[in-house]
Short mmCIF file of C-alpha atoms in Angstrom, two decimals:
data_model
loop_
_atom_site.label_atom_id
_atom_site.label_comp_id
_atom_site.label_asym_id
_atom_site.label_seq_id
_atom_site.Cartn_x
_atom_site.Cartn_y
_atom_site.Cartn_z
CA UNK A 33 16.28 25.02 29.81
CA UNK A 34 14.84 26.86 26.83
CA UNK A 35 11.49 25.53 25.72
CA UNK A 36 11.27 24.79 22.00
CA UNK A 37 7.89 24.84 20.29
CA UNK A 38 9.06 24.15 16.75
CA UNK A 39 8.58 20.72 15.28
CA UNK A 40 11.92 21.01 13.49
CA UNK A 41 14.71 22.41 15.64
CA UNK A 42 18.05 22.09 13.84
CA UNK A 43 19.81 24.08 16.54
CA UNK A 44 19.28 21.30 19.07
CA UNK A 45 22.85 20.15 18.60
CA UNK A 46 24.13 23.56 19.68
CA UNK A 47 22.21 23.67 22.96
CA UNK A 48 24.36 24.70 25.93
CA UNK A 49 22.07 23.28 28.57
CA UNK A 50 24.20 20.90 30.67
CA UNK A 51 21.33 18.54 31.36
CA UNK A 52 20.48 18.27 27.71
CA UNK A 53 24.13 17.82 26.78
CA UNK A 54 24.67 15.05 29.31
CA UNK A 55 21.57 13.18 28.27
CA UNK A 56 22.51 13.57 24.63
CA UNK A 57 25.99 12.24 25.28
CA UNK A 58 24.45 9.28 27.07
CA UNK A 59 22.16 8.50 24.14
CA UNK A 60 24.85 8.85 21.52
CA UNK A 61 27.24 6.52 23.26
CA UNK A 62 24.59 3.83 23.65
CA UNK A 63 25.83 0.89 21.54
CA UNK A 64 22.26 -0.03 20.69
CA UNK A 65 21.53 3.29 19.01
CA UNK A 66 24.20 4.89 16.89
CA UNK A 67 27.64 3.51 17.53
CA UNK A 68 29.23 1.87 14.50
CA UNK A 69 26.07 1.33 12.52
CA UNK A 70 26.18 -2.00 10.68
CA UNK A 71 25.59 -0.54 7.23
CA UNK A 72 26.20 -3.87 5.59
CA UNK A 73 23.28 -5.31 7.54
CA UNK A 74 20.98 -2.56 6.26
CA UNK A 75 21.90 -3.32 2.66
CA UNK A 76 21.58 -7.04 3.28
CA UNK A 77 18.12 -6.71 4.83
CA UNK A 78 17.05 -4.45 1.97
CA UNK A 79 18.15 -7.10 -0.53
CA UNK A 80 16.35 -9.82 1.38
CA UNK A 81 13.14 -7.80 1.45
CA UNK A 82 13.38 -7.09 -2.29
CA UNK A 83 13.88 -10.79 -3.00
CA UNK A 84 11.00 -11.85 -0.76
CA UNK A 85 8.61 -9.32 -2.30
CA UNK A 86 9.63 -10.40 -5.82
CA UNK A 87 9.02 -14.06 -4.96
CA UNK A 88 5.75 -13.17 -3.29
CA UNK A 89 4.55 -11.29 -6.41
CA UNK A 90 5.75 -13.73 -9.08
CA UNK A 91 5.96 -17.23 -7.55
CA UNK A 92 4.37 -19.70 -8.14
CA UNK A 93 2.59 -17.43 -10.61
CA UNK A 94 2.32 -13.67 -11.09
CA UNK A 95 -0.45 -11.69 -9.43
CA UNK A 96 -1.97 -8.35 -10.23
CA UNK A 97 -5.33 -6.63 -9.99
CA UNK A 98 -8.16 -7.08 -12.47
CA UNK A 99 -9.12 -4.01 -14.47
CA UNK A 100 -12.56 -2.51 -13.86
CA UNK A 101 -12.12 -0.10 -16.76
CA UNK A 102 -10.08 2.40 -14.76
CA UNK A 103 -6.75 1.27 -16.17
CA UNK A 104 -7.75 1.18 -19.84
CA UNK A 105 -8.43 4.92 -19.95
CA UNK A 106 -4.78 5.60 -19.06
CA UNK A 107 -3.20 2.81 -21.13
CA UNK A 108 -4.92 3.92 -24.33
CA UNK A 109 -3.19 7.31 -24.10
CA UNK A 110 0.16 5.60 -24.61
CA UNK A 111 -1.05 3.15 -27.25
CA UNK A 112 -1.36 0.11 -24.98
CA UNK A 113 -4.28 -2.26 -25.49
CA UNK A 114 -5.31 -4.98 -23.07
CA UNK A 115 -4.36 -8.43 -24.35
CA UNK A 116 -7.58 -10.34 -23.76
CA UNK A 117 -7.00 -13.35 -25.96
CA UNK A 118 -9.27 -16.15 -24.84
CA UNK A 119 -12.13 -13.89 -23.81
CA UNK A 120 -12.82 -10.76 -21.73
CA UNK A 121 -11.01 -10.54 -18.42
CA UNK A 122 -12.26 -7.31 -16.93
CA UNK A 123 -13.13 -7.61 -13.21
CA UNK A 124 -12.37 -11.35 -13.27
CA UNK A 125 -8.68 -11.72 -14.10
CA UNK A 126 -5.56 -9.55 -13.91
CA UNK A 127 -4.34 -8.33 -17.29
CA UNK A 128 -0.55 -8.51 -17.25
CA UNK A 129 0.12 -8.30 -21.00
CA UNK A 130 -0.63 -5.16 -23.00
CA UNK A 131 -0.14 -4.92 -26.77
CA UNK A 132 1.62 -1.90 -28.24
CA UNK A 133 -0.31 0.11 -30.83
CA UNK A 134 -1.15 3.69 -31.75
CA UNK A 135 -2.13 6.16 -29.05
CA UNK A 136 -5.82 7.01 -29.08
CA UNK A 137 -5.73 10.13 -26.90
CA UNK A 138 -8.59 12.50 -27.57
CA UNK A 139 -10.94 9.95 -29.10
CA UNK A 140 -14.41 9.29 -27.72
CA UNK A 141 -13.26 6.24 -25.80
CA UNK A 142 -9.94 7.68 -24.67
CA UNK A 143 -10.20 11.25 -23.38
CA UNK A 144 -6.98 12.98 -22.39
CA UNK A 145 -6.49 12.48 -18.67
CA UNK A 146 -3.40 13.58 -16.73
CA UNK A 147 -1.85 10.90 -14.55
CA UNK A 148 1.65 9.75 -13.66
CA UNK A 149 0.65 6.21 -14.68
CA UNK A 150 0.95 7.38 -18.28
CA UNK A 151 4.62 8.11 -17.52
CA UNK A 152 5.05 4.53 -16.36
CA UNK A 153 3.19 3.11 -19.35
CA UNK A 154 5.17 5.31 -21.72
CA UNK A 155 8.47 4.23 -20.14
CA UNK A 156 7.48 0.58 -20.46
CA UNK A 157 6.54 1.06 -24.11
CA UNK A 158 9.85 2.80 -24.82
CA UNK A 159 11.81 0.02 -23.12
CA UNK A 160 9.93 -2.67 -25.05
CA UNK A 161 10.60 -0.77 -28.27
CA UNK A 162 14.33 -0.84 -27.60
CA UNK A 163 14.12 -4.61 -27.20
CA UNK A 164 12.16 -4.99 -30.43
CA UNK A 165 9.06 -6.36 -28.68
CA UNK A 166 5.43 -5.39 -29.13
CA UNK A 167 3.94 -6.58 -25.82
CA UNK A 168 4.38 -4.95 -22.41
CA UNK A 169 4.50 -7.43 -19.52
CA UNK A 170 3.59 -5.93 -16.15
CA UNK A 171 5.73 -8.46 -14.33
CA UNK A 172 8.47 -5.90 -14.95
CA UNK A 173 6.54 -3.47 -12.74
CA UNK A 174 6.28 -6.14 -10.06
CA UNK A 175 10.08 -6.39 -10.10
CA UNK A 176 10.30 -2.60 -9.91
CA UNK A 177 7.95 -2.65 -6.92
CA UNK A 178 10.14 -5.25 -5.20
CA UNK A 179 13.27 -3.19 -5.88
CA UNK A 180 11.68 -0.07 -4.41
CA UNK A 181 10.62 -2.03 -1.33
CA UNK A 182 14.23 -3.13 -0.84
CA UNK A 183 15.46 0.42 -1.41
CA UNK A 184 13.03 1.74 1.20
CA UNK A 185 14.20 -0.77 3.80
CA UNK A 186 17.89 -0.20 3.09
CA UNK A 187 17.68 3.60 3.22
CA UNK A 188 15.56 3.68 6.38
CA UNK A 189 17.91 1.28 8.16
CA UNK A 190 20.98 3.21 7.03
CA UNK A 191 19.54 6.30 8.68
CA UNK A 192 18.21 4.87 11.95
CA UNK A 193 21.04 2.36 12.43
CA UNK A 194 21.05 0.69 15.82
CA UNK A 195 21.41 -2.89 16.94
CA UNK A 196 20.80 -5.93 14.83
CA UNK A 197 17.53 -6.63 16.64
CA UNK A 198 16.33 -3.08 16.03
CA UNK A 199 17.04 -3.25 12.31
CA UNK A 200 15.46 -6.68 11.92
CA UNK A 201 12.30 -5.51 13.71
CA UNK A 202 11.96 -2.43 11.48
CA UNK A 203 12.70 -4.42 8.31
CA UNK A 204 10.11 -7.02 9.28
CA UNK A 205 7.50 -4.34 9.90
CA UNK A 206 8.15 -2.75 6.53
CA UNK A 207 8.06 -6.15 4.83
CA UNK A 208 4.69 -7.06 6.33
CA UNK A 209 3.24 -3.79 5.02
CA UNK A 210 4.66 -3.74 1.49
CA UNK A 211 4.11 -7.48 0.89
CA UNK A 212 0.48 -7.36 1.97
CA UNK A 213 -2.06 -8.41 -0.64
CA UNK A 214 -3.75 -5.02 -0.29
CA UNK A 215 -0.79 -3.32 -2.00
CA UNK A 216 1.39 -5.73 -3.92
CA UNK A 217 -1.28 -6.48 -6.53
CA UNK A 218 -1.25 -2.89 -7.77
CA UNK A 219 2.19 -3.50 -9.27
CA UNK A 220 0.49 -5.83 -11.74
CA UNK A 221 -1.97 -3.25 -13.05
CA UNK A 222 -2.08 0.16 -14.73
CA UNK A 223 -4.42 1.94 -12.33
CA UNK A 224 -3.59 5.49 -11.27
CA UNK A 225 -3.13 4.08 -7.78
CA UNK A 226 -0.34 1.84 -9.08
CA UNK A 227 2.11 4.71 -9.55
CA UNK A 228 0.82 6.29 -6.33
CA UNK A 229 1.78 3.15 -4.43
CA UNK A 230 5.23 3.15 -6.04
CA UNK A 231 5.60 6.82 -5.19
CA UNK A 232 4.68 6.34 -1.54
CA UNK A 233 7.58 3.89 -1.16
CA UNK A 234 10.04 6.43 -2.58
CA UNK A 235 8.47 9.25 -0.59
CA UNK A 236 8.84 7.44 2.73
CA UNK A 237 12.53 6.79 2.08
CA UNK A 238 13.17 10.34 0.91
CA UNK A 239 11.49 11.93 3.92
CA UNK A 240 13.70 9.98 6.32
CA UNK A 241 16.84 11.05 4.44
CA UNK A 242 16.00 14.68 3.71
CA UNK A 243 16.58 15.74 7.33
CA UNK A 244 20.06 14.15 7.36
CA UNK A 245 23.42 15.81 6.88
CA UNK A 246 25.73 15.96 3.87
CA UNK A 247 25.12 13.89 0.72
CA UNK A 248 22.31 11.93 2.37
CA UNK A 249 20.19 15.07 2.52
CA UNK A 250 20.61 15.66 -1.21
CA UNK A 251 19.79 12.03 -1.99
CA UNK A 252 16.73 12.30 0.24
CA UNK A 253 15.61 15.47 -1.52
CA UNK A 254 15.84 13.87 -4.97
CA UNK A 255 14.08 10.68 -3.82
CA UNK A 256 11.32 12.65 -2.07
CA UNK A 257 10.71 14.80 -5.17
CA UNK A 258 10.51 11.73 -7.42
CA UNK A 259 8.19 9.93 -5.03
CA UNK A 260 5.97 12.95 -4.58
CA UNK A 261 5.76 13.40 -8.36
CA UNK A 262 4.47 9.84 -8.75
CA UNK A 263 1.98 10.21 -5.89
CA UNK A 264 0.71 13.74 -6.56
CA UNK A 265 0.64 13.13 -10.30
CA UNK A 266 -1.37 9.91 -10.06
CA UNK A 267 -4.85 11.49 -9.84
CA UNK A 268 -6.49 14.60 -8.48
CA UNK A 269 -7.39 12.89 -5.19
CA UNK A 270 -3.75 12.01 -4.44
CA UNK A 271 -2.46 15.47 -5.33
CA UNK A 272 -3.09 16.69 -1.77
CA UNK A 273 -0.33 14.42 -0.46
CA UNK A 274 2.17 16.88 -1.92
CA UNK A 275 1.07 19.62 0.50
CA UNK A 276 2.60 18.34 3.77
CA UNK A 277 5.66 17.09 1.89
CA UNK A 278 6.29 20.52 0.33
CA UNK A 279 5.85 22.28 3.67
CA UNK A 280 8.24 19.91 5.46
CA UNK A 281 10.95 20.01 2.79
CA UNK A 282 10.74 23.81 2.58
CA UNK A 283 11.15 24.20 6.37
CA UNK A 284 14.07 21.77 6.55
CA UNK A 285 16.08 23.33 3.73
CA UNK A 286 15.25 26.94 4.51
CA UNK A 287 16.31 26.57 8.15
CA UNK A 288 19.39 24.69 7.04
CA UNK A 289 20.40 27.70 4.94
CA UNK A 290 19.58 30.11 7.78
CA UNK A 291 22.09 28.36 10.05
CA UNK A 292 24.96 29.15 7.68
CA UNK A 293 27.14 32.11 8.67
CA UNK A 294 25.92 35.34 7.06
CA UNK A 295 29.35 35.92 5.64
CA UNK A 296 28.82 32.86 3.48
CA UNK A 297 25.92 34.55 1.75
CA UNK A 298 26.29 32.50 -1.44
CA UNK A 299 25.82 29.22 0.44
CA UNK A 300 22.82 30.64 2.34
CA UNK A 301 21.27 31.83 -0.89
CA UNK A 302 21.89 28.46 -2.53
CA UNK A 303 20.10 26.57 0.27
CA UNK A 304 17.18 28.99 0.20
CA UNK A 305 17.03 28.60 -3.55
CA UNK A 306 16.97 24.82 -3.16
CA UNK A 307 14.04 25.17 -0.74
CA UNK A 308 12.05 27.25 -3.21
CA UNK A 309 12.93 25.01 -6.17
CA UNK A 310 11.98 21.89 -4.18
CA UNK A 311 8.57 23.33 -3.34
CA UNK A 312 7.94 24.16 -6.99
CA UNK A 313 9.04 20.67 -8.04
CA UNK A 314 6.78 19.08 -5.43
CA UNK A 315 3.73 21.17 -6.23
CA UNK A 316 3.99 21.19 -10.05
CA UNK A 317 2.84 17.56 -10.59
CA UNK A 318 -0.17 18.13 -8.33
CA UNK A 319 -1.18 21.24 -10.28
CA UNK A 320 -0.68 19.40 -13.58
CA UNK A 321 -2.88 16.52 -12.45
CA UNK A 322 -5.73 18.66 -11.15
CA UNK A 323 -5.67 20.91 -14.21
CA UNK A 324 -5.43 17.93 -16.57
CA UNK A 325 -8.44 16.04 -15.26
CA UNK A 326 -10.79 15.37 -18.14
CA UNK A 327 -14.30 16.79 -18.05
CA UNK A 328 -15.72 13.32 -18.60
CA UNK A 329 -13.97 11.93 -15.53
CA UNK A 330 -15.01 14.93 -13.45
CA UNK A 331 -18.66 14.55 -14.42
CA UNK A 332 -18.59 10.80 -13.75
CA UNK A 333 -17.01 11.22 -10.31
CA UNK A 334 -19.46 13.92 -9.25
CA UNK A 335 -22.47 11.97 -10.51
CA UNK A 336 -21.33 8.87 -8.66
CA UNK A 337 -20.77 10.92 -5.48
CA UNK A 338 -24.30 12.25 -5.56
CA UNK A 339 -26.10 9.06 -6.56
CA UNK A 340 -24.04 6.06 -5.43
CA UNK A 341 -22.33 7.03 -2.17
CA UNK A 342 -25.43 7.03 0.02
CA UNK A 343 -25.42 10.79 0.60
CA UNK A 344 -29.08 11.26 -0.30
CA UNK A 345 -32.07 10.84 1.96
CA UNK A 346 -34.15 8.06 0.32
CA UNK A 347 -37.35 9.85 1.28
CA UNK A 348 -36.31 13.16 -0.27
CA UNK A 349 -33.75 12.18 -2.89
CA UNK A 350 -35.47 13.97 -5.78
CA UNK A 351 -35.82 17.24 -3.88
CA UNK A 352 -32.19 17.15 -2.73
CA UNK A 353 -30.94 16.49 -6.26
CA UNK A 354 -33.03 19.35 -7.64
CA UNK A 355 -31.47 21.65 -5.03
CA UNK A 356 -28.05 20.99 -6.58
CA UNK A 357 -29.18 22.38 -9.94
CA UNK A 358 -29.60 19.13 -11.87
CA UNK A 359 -32.16 19.06 -14.67
CA UNK A 360 -35.44 17.13 -14.15
CA UNK A 361 -34.26 14.48 -16.61
CA UNK A 362 -31.08 13.89 -14.62
CA UNK A 363 -33.07 13.70 -11.39
CA UNK A 364 -35.33 11.05 -12.92
CA UNK A 365 -32.31 9.03 -14.05
CA UNK A 366 -30.71 9.31 -10.60
CA UNK A 367 -33.77 7.85 -8.90
CA UNK A 368 -34.52 5.17 -11.51
CA UNK A 369 -31.42 4.16 -13.48
CA UNK A 370 -28.27 6.08 -12.42
CA UNK A 371 -25.88 3.80 -14.34
CA UNK A 372 -27.36 4.88 -17.70
CA UNK A 373 -26.48 8.54 -17.13
CA UNK A 374 -23.09 8.29 -18.85
CA UNK A 375 -24.63 7.29 -22.18
CA UNK A 376 -27.60 9.65 -22.02
CA UNK A 377 -28.06 13.18 -23.33
CA UNK A 378 -28.34 14.40 -19.74
CA UNK A 379 -24.60 14.13 -19.26
CA UNK A 380 -23.88 17.02 -21.59
CA UNK A 381 -26.81 19.01 -20.27
CA UNK A 382 -25.56 18.78 -16.67
CA UNK A 383 -21.81 18.98 -17.25
CA UNK A 384 -21.68 22.52 -15.88
CA UNK A 385 -23.41 21.51 -12.66
CA UNK A 386 -21.54 18.28 -11.95
CA UNK A 387 -18.43 19.75 -10.38
CA UNK A 388 -16.71 18.95 -7.06
CA UNK A 389 -17.96 22.27 -5.66
CA UNK A 390 -21.52 20.98 -6.05
CA UNK A 391 -20.78 18.05 -3.77
CA UNK A 392 -18.97 20.24 -1.25
CA UNK A 393 -21.87 22.67 -1.11
CA UNK A 394 -24.28 19.80 -0.59
CA UNK A 395 -22.18 18.39 2.26
CA UNK A 396 -21.89 21.82 3.90
CA UNK A 397 -25.67 22.02 3.86
CA UNK A 398 -25.91 18.48 5.30
CA UNK A 399 -22.97 18.08 7.75
CA UNK A 400 -24.31 14.74 8.97
CA UNK A 401 -23.84 13.32 5.48
CA UNK A 402 -20.23 14.59 5.49
CA UNK A 403 -19.53 12.64 8.67
CA UNK A 404 -21.15 9.59 7.09
CA UNK A 405 -18.91 9.96 4.02
CA UNK A 406 -15.84 10.17 6.25
CA UNK A 407 -16.97 7.08 8.13
CA UNK A 408 -17.33 5.14 4.86
CA UNK A 409 -13.86 6.25 3.77
CA UNK A 410 -12.46 5.18 7.16
CA UNK A 411 -13.95 1.70 6.75
CA UNK A 412 -12.42 1.43 3.28
CA UNK A 413 -9.12 2.64 4.76
CA UNK A 414 -9.15 -0.10 7.39
CA UNK A 415 -9.95 -2.73 4.75
CA UNK A 416 -7.66 -1.42 1.98
CA UNK A 417 -8.45 -3.90 -0.73
CA UNK A 418 -10.82 -3.39 -3.68
CA UNK A 419 -13.63 -5.93 -3.55
CA UNK A 420 -14.68 -7.97 -6.57
CA UNK A 421 -11.41 -7.68 -8.51
CA UNK A 422 -9.45 -10.86 -9.24
CA UNK A 423 -5.74 -11.19 -8.52
CA UNK A 424 -4.70 -13.92 -10.97
CA UNK A 425 -4.23 -13.95 -14.78
CA UNK A 426 -6.57 -16.02 -16.93
CA UNK A 427 -4.02 -18.82 -17.46
CA UNK A 428 -3.55 -19.40 -13.72
CA UNK A 429 -6.32 -22.01 -13.53
CA UNK A 430 -7.92 -19.96 -10.76
CA UNK A 431 -11.67 -19.16 -10.78
CA UNK A 432 -12.87 -15.69 -11.83
CA UNK A 433 -12.48 -12.95 -9.22
CA UNK A 434 -10.25 -15.18 -7.05
CA UNK A 435 -8.08 -13.02 -4.78
CA UNK A 436 -4.62 -13.72 -3.44
CA UNK A 437 -4.62 -14.20 0.33
CA UNK A 438 -1.14 -15.50 1.05
CA UNK A 439 0.13 -12.43 2.95
CA UNK A 440 -2.66 -10.48 4.61
CA UNK A 441 -1.29 -9.93 8.11
CA UNK A 442 -1.52 -6.13 8.15
CA UNK A 443 -4.80 -5.79 6.25
CA UNK A 444 -6.35 -8.50 8.45
CA UNK A 445 -5.35 -6.71 11.65
CA UNK A 446 -6.68 -3.36 10.44
CA UNK A 447 -9.81 -5.11 9.23
CA UNK A 448 -10.59 -6.19 12.79
CA UNK A 449 -11.27 -2.54 13.61
CA UNK A 450 -13.16 -1.64 10.43
CA UNK A 451 -16.49 -1.80 12.25
CA UNK A 452 -15.43 1.18 14.36
CA UNK A 453 -15.02 3.30 11.24
CA UNK A 454 -14.11 6.94 11.75
CA UNK A 455 -13.98 6.77 15.55
CA UNK A 456 -11.37 4.00 15.62
CA UNK A 457 -9.34 5.45 12.75
CA UNK A 458 -9.40 8.94 14.26
CA UNK A 459 -8.26 7.60 17.62
CA UNK A 460 -5.44 5.68 15.96
CA UNK A 461 -4.33 8.74 14.00
CA UNK A 462 -4.35 10.83 17.18
CA UNK A 463 -2.20 8.34 19.09
CA UNK A 464 0.34 8.05 16.27
CA UNK A 465 0.44 11.82 15.78
CA UNK A 466 0.94 12.48 19.50
CA UNK A 467 3.75 9.94 19.85
CA UNK A 468 5.47 11.06 16.64
CA UNK A 469 5.21 14.74 17.61
CA UNK A 470 6.78 14.13 21.01
CA UNK A 471 9.65 12.18 19.51
CA UNK A 472 10.14 14.72 16.73
CA UNK A 473 10.61 17.51 19.31
CA UNK A 474 12.69 15.48 21.75
CA UNK A 475 16.21 16.76 22.45
CA UNK A 476 17.22 13.58 24.30
CA UNK A 477 17.31 11.34 21.25
CA UNK A 478 19.66 11.14 18.30
CA UNK A 479 18.99 12.97 15.05
CA UNK A 480 18.23 9.78 13.16
CA UNK A 481 15.29 8.83 15.37
CA UNK A 482 13.93 12.36 15.19
CA UNK A 483 14.13 12.17 11.39
CA UNK A 484 12.07 8.97 11.40
CA UNK A 485 9.48 10.55 13.71
CA UNK A 486 9.21 13.64 11.51
CA UNK A 487 8.86 11.53 8.39
CA UNK A 488 6.13 9.59 10.19
CA UNK A 489 4.26 12.83 10.89
CA UNK A 490 4.46 13.97 7.27
CA UNK A 491 3.23 10.62 5.95
CA UNK A 492 0.42 10.60 8.50
CA UNK A 493 -0.66 14.12 7.49
CA UNK A 494 -0.72 13.05 3.84
CA UNK A 495 -2.69 9.94 4.76
CA UNK A 496 -5.31 12.00 6.58
CA UNK A 497 -5.63 14.51 3.74
CA UNK A 498 -5.87 11.71 1.20
CA UNK A 499 -8.62 9.96 3.13
CA UNK A 500 -10.63 13.18 3.44
CA UNK A 501 -10.24 13.82 -0.28
CA UNK A 502 -11.55 10.34 -1.08
CA UNK A 503 -14.47 10.85 1.28
CA UNK A 504 -15.53 14.12 -0.34
CA UNK A 505 -14.39 13.69 -3.93
CA UNK A 506 -14.37 10.08 -5.15
CA UNK A 507 -17.57 8.45 -6.25
CA UNK A 508 -16.15 5.71 -8.50
CA UNK A 509 -14.32 2.91 -6.67
CA UNK A 510 -13.49 4.77 -3.43
CA UNK A 511 -12.17 1.52 -1.93
CA UNK A 512 -9.44 1.56 -4.58
CA UNK A 513 -8.75 5.28 -4.36
CA UNK A 514 -8.03 5.16 -0.61
CA UNK A 515 -5.24 2.56 -0.93
CA UNK A 516 -2.32 5.06 -1.29
CA UNK A 517 -3.52 6.90 1.81
CA UNK A 518 -3.74 3.62 3.73
CA UNK A 519 -0.21 2.67 2.67
CA UNK A 520 1.08 6.07 3.80
CA UNK A 521 -0.56 5.64 7.18
CA UNK A 522 0.82 2.15 7.74
CA UNK A 523 4.34 3.22 6.77
CA UNK A 524 3.97 6.12 9.21
CA UNK A 525 3.29 3.61 11.98
CA UNK A 526 6.39 1.57 11.10
CA UNK A 527 8.55 4.70 11.02
CA UNK A 528 7.15 5.65 14.41
CA UNK A 529 8.32 2.28 15.72
CA UNK A 530 11.71 2.91 14.10
CA UNK A 531 11.96 6.25 15.92
CA UNK A 532 11.71 4.67 19.37
CA UNK A 533 14.81 5.58 21.40
CA UNK A 534 16.97 2.92 22.97
CA UNK A 535 15.91 1.36 26.21
CA UNK A 536 13.51 -1.30 27.40
CA UNK A 537 10.54 -2.09 25.22
CA UNK A 538 7.36 -0.18 26.15
CA UNK A 539 5.57 -3.51 26.45
CA UNK A 540 8.21 -4.87 28.82
CA UNK A 541 8.23 -1.62 30.79
CA UNK A 542 4.44 -1.74 31.05
CA UNK A 543 4.48 -5.32 32.24
CA UNK A 544 7.12 -4.48 34.82
CA UNK A 545 5.09 -1.50 36.03
CA UNK A 546 1.94 -3.63 36.27
CA UNK A 547 3.82 -6.36 38.13
CA UNK A 548 5.28 -3.82 40.54
CA UNK A 549 1.90 -2.24 41.21
CA UNK A 550 0.33 -5.65 41.63
CA UNK A 551 2.99 -6.74 44.12
CA UNK A 552 2.55 -3.50 46.06
CA UNK A 553 -1.22 -3.98 46.15
CA UNK A 554 -0.89 -7.59 47.33
CA UNK A 555 1.59 -6.59 50.01
CA UNK A 556 -0.70 -3.83 51.23
CA UNK A 557 -3.69 -6.16 51.30
CA UNK A 558 -1.71 -8.76 53.25
CA UNK A 559 -0.58 -6.17 55.78
CA UNK A 560 -4.11 -4.85 56.21
CA UNK A 561 -5.40 -8.36 56.73
CA UNK A 562 -2.82 -9.09 59.42
CA UNK A 563 -3.61 -5.88 61.26
CA UNK A 564 -7.39 -6.22 61.11
CA UNK A 565 -9.23 -6.53 64.50
CA UNK A 566 -10.81 -9.86 63.54
CA UNK A 567 -7.42 -11.33 62.71
CA UNK A 568 -5.86 -10.07 65.98
CA UNK A 569 -8.71 -11.50 68.09
CA UNK A 570 -8.42 -14.84 66.29
CA UNK A 571 -4.68 -14.96 66.95
CA UNK A 572 -5.25 -14.12 70.66
CA UNK A 573 -7.84 -16.90 71.04
CA UNK A 574 -5.41 -19.46 69.62
CA UNK A 575 -2.70 -18.35 72.03
#
């Protein structure tokens, strides 16, 4: 048998190895895997999930995520103003209604800042304008979130197929993730992470489809590009998620074109052209976001990284800050009143120094601090819910900063391991990556399960890159910035479960193995006891 080292091996179906062929025939004729996929069930389960998520987000009252000031800077660019009738609601209550006015981009309080959330806000404003309204209600986004959740479930199940039990298990896993309070509240806000969360849902569905055949592959490509645009365009720290997606899509479509007969050169060229165009479409939003980051946001993030993330040695904080090139006035503010830096004259004086490269150089000089930053990001990853931000609107009769806790199964389970930080998260990533890699390369499973495993690997790679970027580049609200990476990682786990080939459950197989070993051990111990000298002498005395 020829050994294959490539993660993506489209020529698997043309293998002439008799062992491989027989095992493949056995898998494909298994009624629990691919025979007569109940497509209607996939659509039905997708609709049920969409309905449940919509009810969960809007009944008995809508939920969202209170604004800490991070959403206003995007909304103002499209002319949306927070409707705070009845008093301020920032931090305490979710703001679901935004009044339509004139865009204030470029003003002192609204610097131009590239983010895909401005696309969402602009689309909402345009839709409201068509209806003759002047208030945007974010409950519409909650419905969009629910619809995307249903679409994700339906598309994944259409690809993996299998028995009713298999589809129900996968749909339930996806539902528990997308309906968790850690993620669903972002649909009721205008944070940059809101569009990133929406994009991750599309991206997961597109990645599963893009490795399919025929029209499904084209649908998957379009969905993956749209999802990646929302994720990579959300903010500079989510732009890195486009890297593994672009690499994977390029490999899939380039190799697909290479398999076409050379005499059909036009078709080969078209597929190679699609691969190149897809990469450009995937990378362009990331470049736009990084290049469009405002200087004010960059300075604020870098200042917060240096002064509020615990990277400094308390005994030598002043000396370490001076080593970065900050002025004496900025060093004094950092050690006495760091929150006043934004409104001081020192901000302009140190704008040239406060760049991401300054933080990276500092961490290279202090590698122990880099590990500490990764550990903090890992703890935020395992508890993916911003602290201190309310979930309910002001008219909900709930107290300020009250958070919704109706569905917290997934975030509660991951929170159990938060104390382990980077060690636990790294071990979990390694296990998922190893299992997904083995299934992605397997030639004894059907193409649909390999597609799910490969999509799991890509999402996991994006999750890891996103977490590292938050650790080394986000100083303001890192617990909020890590949420898209956490969602990607959790969806990768569910897709890994979906990629499991038919056969007995690993848990059942493990229990059977343990029972067999236990029975063998007991039998051996009983035999040894019967044949022991003391037992034989005792039996002789009785006779």
